[in-house]
CSV table of C-alpha atoms in Angstrom, one decimal:
chain,number,residue,atom,x,y,z
A,74,MET,CA,12.1,7.9,-27.8
A,75,ILE,CA,11.9,4.7,-25.6
A,76,SER,CA,8.8,2.6,-26.7
A,77,ALA,CA,6.4,2.7,-23.7
A,78,PRO,CA,5.3,-0.8,-22.2
A,79,PRO,CA,2.0,-1.8,-23.1
A,80,ALA,CA,-0.9,-0.6,-21.1
A,81,PRO,CA,-2.3,-3.3,-18.8
A,82,ARG,CA,-6.2,-3.8,-18.2
A,83,ALA,CA,-5.8,-3.1,-14.6
A,84,ILE,CA,-3.5,-1.3,-11.8
A,85,VAL,CA,-3.6,-2.4,-8.2
A,86,PHE,CA,-2.2,0.1,-5.7
A,87,ASP,CA,-0.8,-0.4,-2.4
A,88,TRP,CA,-1.9,2.8,-0.1
A,89,ASP,CA,0.6,3.8,2.4
A,90,ASN,CA,3.5,5.8,0.7
A,91,THR,CA,2.5,5.0,-2.6
A,92,LEU,CA,-0.8,7.1,-3.2
A,93,VAL,CA,-0.3,8.5,0.2
A,94,ASP,CA,2.2,9.7,2.6
A,95,THR,CA,1.8,8.2,6.0
A,96,TRP,CA,4.8,7.5,7.3
A,97,PRO,CA,4.8,10.4,10.4
A,98,THR,CA,1.4,8.9,11.3
A,99,ILE,CA,2.6,5.7,11.4
A,100,HIS,CA,5.7,6.2,13.2
A,101,GLU,CA,3.6,8.2,15.9
A,102,ALA,CA,1.6,5.5,16.1
A,103,LEU,CA,3.6,3.2,16.6
A,104,THR,CA,5.9,5.0,18.9
A,105,ILE,CA,3.2,5.3,21.5
A,106,THR,CA,2.5,1.4,21.0
A,107,LEU,CA,6.4,0.8,22.0
A,108,ALA,CA,6.4,3.1,24.7
A,109,ALA,CA,3.2,1.6,26.2
A,110,MET,CA,4.6,-2.0,25.8
A,111,GLY,CA,7.7,-1.4,27.3
A,112,HIS,CA,10.0,-1.1,23.8
A,113,ARG,CA,12.6,0.9,22.8
A,114,PRO,CA,11.2,3.3,20.5
A,115,TRP,CA,12.0,3.2,17.0
A,116,SER,CA,13.6,5.7,15.0
A,117,LEU,CA,11.5,6.8,11.6
A,118,GLU,CA,14.1,5.3,9.4
A,119,GLU,CA,13.5,2.2,11.2
A,120,THR,CA,9.8,2.3,11.1
A,121,ARG,CA,10.3,3.0,7.5
A,122,ALA,CA,12.3,0.2,6.9
A,123,ARG,CA,10.4,-2.6,9.6
A,124,VAL,CA,6.9,-1.8,8.8
A,125,ARG,CA,5.6,-4.2,5.7
A,126,ASN,CA,3.3,-6.3,6.9
A,127,SER,CA,-0.1,-5.9,8.3
A,128,LEU,CA,-0.5,-5.9,12.1
A,129,ARG,CA,-2.4,-8.9,12.5
A,130,ASP,CA,0.8,-10.6,10.8
A,131,SER,CA,3.7,-8.5,12.4
A,132,PHE,CA,2.3,-8.1,16.2
A,133,PRO,CA,2.3,-11.2,17.3
A,134,ALA,CA,6.2,-11.6,16.6
A,135,LEU,CA,7.1,-8.1,18.1
A,136,PHE,CA,4.6,-8.3,21.2
A,137,GLY,CA,4.4,-11.9,21.8
A,138,GLU,CA,1.1,-12.9,23.8
A,139,ARG,CA,0.6,-9.1,24.6
A,140,TRP,CA,0.2,-8.0,21.0
A,141,ARG,CA,-3.6,-7.8,21.2
A,142,GLU,CA,-3.2,-5.1,24.1
A,143,ALA,CA,-0.5,-3.6,21.9
A,144,ARG,CA,-2.8,-3.7,18.8
A,145,ASP,CA,-5.5,-1.7,21.1
A,146,VAL,CA,-3.1,0.7,22.1
A,147,PHE,CA,-2.1,1.4,18.2
A,148,TYR,CA,-5.3,2.0,17.2
A,149,ASP,CA,-6.4,4.6,19.7
A,150,ALA,CA,-3.4,6.6,18.5
A,151,PHE,CA,-3.6,5.8,14.9
A,152,GLU,CA,-7.6,7.0,15.1
A,153,ARG,CA,-6.8,10.0,16.7
A,154,VAL,CA,-4.0,11.4,14.0
A,155,HIS,CA,-4.8,9.3,10.6
A,156,ILE,CA,-7.5,11.4,8.8
A,157,ALA,CA,-6.2,14.8,10.0
A,158,ALA,CA,-2.4,14.0,8.9
A,159,LEU,CA,-3.4,12.4,5.9
A,160,LYS,CA,-1.1,13.5,2.8
A,161,PRO,CA,-1.7,12.7,-1.0
A,162,SER,CA,1.4,11.8,-2.4
A,163,ALA,CA,2.4,14.2,-5.6
A,164,GLY,CA,0.2,13.7,-8.4
A,165,ALA,CA,-1.6,10.6,-6.8
A,166,GLY,CA,-5.1,12.4,-7.5
A,167,ASP,CA,-4.2,13.2,-11.1
A,168,LEU,CA,-2.9,9.9,-11.5
A,169,LEU,CA,-6.5,8.0,-10.6
A,170,GLN,CA,-8.5,10.7,-12.7
A,171,ALA,CA,-6.1,9.9,-15.8
A,172,LEU,CA,-6.5,5.8,-15.1
A,173,ARG,CA,-10.2,6.1,-14.9
A,174,ASP,CA,-10.2,8.4,-18.2
A,175,ALA,CA,-8.1,5.8,-20.2
A,176,GLY,CA,-10.7,3.1,-19.0
A,177,ILE,CA,-7.9,1.1,-16.9
A,178,TYR,CA,-9.5,-0.8,-13.8
A,179,VAL,CA,-7.9,1.0,-10.7
A,180,ALA,CA,-8.1,-1.2,-7.2
A,181,VAL,CA,-5.8,-0.8,-3.9
A,182,VAL,CA,-4.5,-3.4,-1.9
A,183,SER,CA,-3.1,-2.1,1.6
A,184,ASN,CA,-2.2,-3.9,4.7
A,185,LYS,CA,-3.9,-1.3,6.6
A,186,THR,CA,-7.0,-2.3,8.5
A,187,GLY,CA,-9.8,-2.0,6.0
A,188,HIS,CA,-12.1,0.3,7.6
A,189,TYR,CA,-9.3,3.0,8.3
A,190,LEU,CA,-8.0,2.3,4.7
A,191,ARG,CA,-11.8,3.1,3.2
A,192,ARG,CA,-12.2,6.0,5.5
A,193,GLU,CA,-8.8,7.6,4.2
A,194,VAL,CA,-10.1,6.9,0.5
A,195,GLU,CA,-13.1,8.5,1.1
A,196,HIS,CA,-11.9,11.4,2.8
A,197,LEU,CA,-9.5,12.3,-0.1
A,198,GLY,CA,-12.8,11.6,-2.4
A,199,TRP,CA,-10.7,8.9,-4.6
A,200,HIS,CA,-13.6,6.4,-3.9
A,201,ARG,CA,-15.2,7.3,-7.4
A,202,LEU,CA,-12.1,6.5,-9.2
A,203,ILE,CA,-11.1,3.1,-7.3
A,204,ALA,CA,-13.3,0.1,-8.2
A,205,SER,CA,-11.9,-2.0,-5.4
A,206,ILE,CA,-10.6,-1.1,-2.0
A,207,VAL,CA,-9.1,-4.4,0.0
A,208,GLY,CA,-7.4,-3.6,3.1
A,209,ALA,CA,-5.8,-6.2,6.2
A,210,GLY,CA,-8.4,-8.2,7.3
A,211,ASP,CA,-10.9,-7.9,4.2
A,212,ALA,CA,-9.6,-11.1,2.7
A,213,GLU,CA,-8.6,-14.7,4.6
A,214,ARG,CA,-4.9,-13.6,4.3
A,215,ASP,CA,-3.3,-10.1,3.9
A,216,LYS,CA,-0.5,-9.2,1.3
A,217,PRO,CA,1.8,-10.8,0.1
A,218,ALA,CA,-0.6,-13.7,0.1
A,219,PRO,CA,-2.8,-13.7,-3.0
A,220,GLU,CA,-6.2,-13.7,-1.6
A,221,ALA,CA,-6.1,-10.0,-1.0
A,222,LEU,CA,-5.0,-9.6,-4.5
A,223,THR,CA,-7.9,-12.1,-5.7
A,224,LEU,CA,-10.6,-10.4,-3.8
A,225,ALA,CA,-9.6,-6.9,-5.5
A,226,LEU,CA,-10.1,-8.3,-8.6
A,227,ARG,CA,-13.2,-10.3,-8.6
A,228,ASP,CA,-15.0,-7.6,-11.0
A,229,ALA,CA,-12.1,-6.6,-13.2
A,230,PRO,CA,-11.8,-7.2,-17.0
A,231,SER,CA,-8.6,-9.7,-15.8
A,232,ALA,CA,-7.8,-12.1,-13.5
A,233,ALA,CA,-4.3,-11.4,-11.6
A,234,GLY,CA,-1.4,-11.9,-14.3
A,235,PRO,CA,0.9,-10.1,-16.9
A,236,GLU,CA,-2.2,-8.0,-17.5
A,237,VAL,CA,-2.6,-6.4,-14.5
A,238,TRP,CA,0.2,-3.9,-12.8
A,239,PHE,CA,0.6,-4.0,-8.9
A,240,VAL,CA,2.5,-0.5,-7.9
A,241,GLY,CA,3.8,0.1,-4.7
A,242,ASP,CA,6.8,1.4,-2.6
A,243,SER,CA,8.3,-2.0,-1.1
A,244,GLY,CA,9.5,-5.3,-1.7
A,245,ILE,CA,6.2,-7.0,-0.3
A,246,ASP,CA,4.8,-5.1,-3.0
A,247,MET,CA,7.0,-6.8,-5.6
A,248,GLU,CA,6.7,-9.9,-3.8
A,249,ILE,CA,3.0,-10.2,-4.4
A,250,ALA,CA,3.2,-9.3,-7.8
A,251,HIS,CA,6.0,-11.9,-8.8
A,252,ARG,CA,3.8,-14.5,-6.7
A,253,THR,CA,0.6,-14.0,-8.6
A,254,GLY,CA,2.0,-13.4,-12.1
A,255,CYS,CA,1.2,-9.4,-12.5
A,256,VAL,CA,3.6,-7.0,-13.5
A,257,PRO,CA,6.0,-5.7,-10.6
A,258,VAL,CA,6.3,-1.5,-10.8
A,259,LEU,CA,8.1,0.2,-7.8
A,260,VAL,CA,7.4,4.1,-7.2
A,261,ASN,CA,8.9,6.5,-4.7
A,262,ARG,CA,11.9,4.7,-4.4
A,263,SER,CA,15.5,5.2,-5.7
A,264,ASP,CA,17.3,2.5,-3.8
A,265,THR,CA,16.2,-0.2,-6.0
A,266,ASP,CA,19.4,-2.0,-4.9
A,267,ALA,CA,18.1,-2.8,-1.5
A,268,ALA,CA,18.2,-6.0,-0.2
A,269,GLU,CA,14.1,-6.4,0.0
A,270,PHE,CA,14.4,-6.3,-3.9
A,271,ALA,CA,17.0,-9.0,-4.0
A,272,LYS,CA,14.4,-11.9,-4.7
A,273,TRP,CA,11.4,-9.8,-5.9
A,274,PRO,CA,12.8,-7.3,-8.2
A,275,PRO,CA,10.6,-4.6,-9.9
A,276,LEU,CA,10.3,-4.8,-13.9
A,277,HIS,CA,9.2,-1.1,-13.9
A,278,VAL,CA,10.5,1.7,-11.7
A,279,PHE,CA,9.3,5.2,-11.5
A,280,SER,CA,10.0,8.3,-9.5
A,281,GLY,CA,6.6,9.1,-8.4
A,282,CYS,CA,2.8,9.4,-9.0
A,283,ASN,CA,3.5,12.0,-11.9
A,284,ALA,CA,5.9,9.7,-13.7
A,285,VAL,CA,3.5,7.2,-14.2
A,286,SER,CA,0.7,9.8,-15.6
A,287,ALA,CA,3.0,10.9,-18.4
A,288,LEU,CA,3.0,6.9,-19.2
A,289,VAL,CA,-0.8,7.0,-19.1
A,290,GLU,CA,-0.9,10.1,-21.3
A,291,ARG,CA,1.3,8.1,-23.8
A,292,TRP,CA,-1.2,5.0,-23.3
A,293,ARG,CA,-4.1,7.5,-24.3
A,294,THR,CA,-2.2,9.0,-27.2
């Protein structure tokens, strides 16, 4: 049996499409926004490829001086659908419970606006399993800047570094891990040779939350 990597003292998760499947919701709200602003709508594949940064970092480049108008359209559309369409990733709840039982500090750092993020966590009942929840706008700068991660680890048993895993599904998640000295862990992606990982490669790759849970069980035994 291949030896397991040592257990970290803390694990920080991305949210969208790491612990929950939200691409359909994001795509629907963005399609409404692009149409309202006179832009060509994106395919779902384009949305998956292009949506990475927080709204306050990405919308000014996309919509120019009208970005605040686009923001309001997006939030109005998102508000109508995000809770009803929320779907946990397979095994995500069990993974969070297993980490809590193992005594590992769990946090979430997302580029989803903070109050929407916390509503979704509470809707799933996961606020009892996650020690710190940091969304876009909660820190001075959003992911991949280090401020969001520093805030999330404020009460953790370890500061950012090799005893902390950052788990996510995109290059921006691997980037914040590398920039802060944390262990970059990729989930829910098979295209590990994608260009977004060229500069910021993952150290560990898992097919999904169930695979991480299997590792947690090895840590516990």
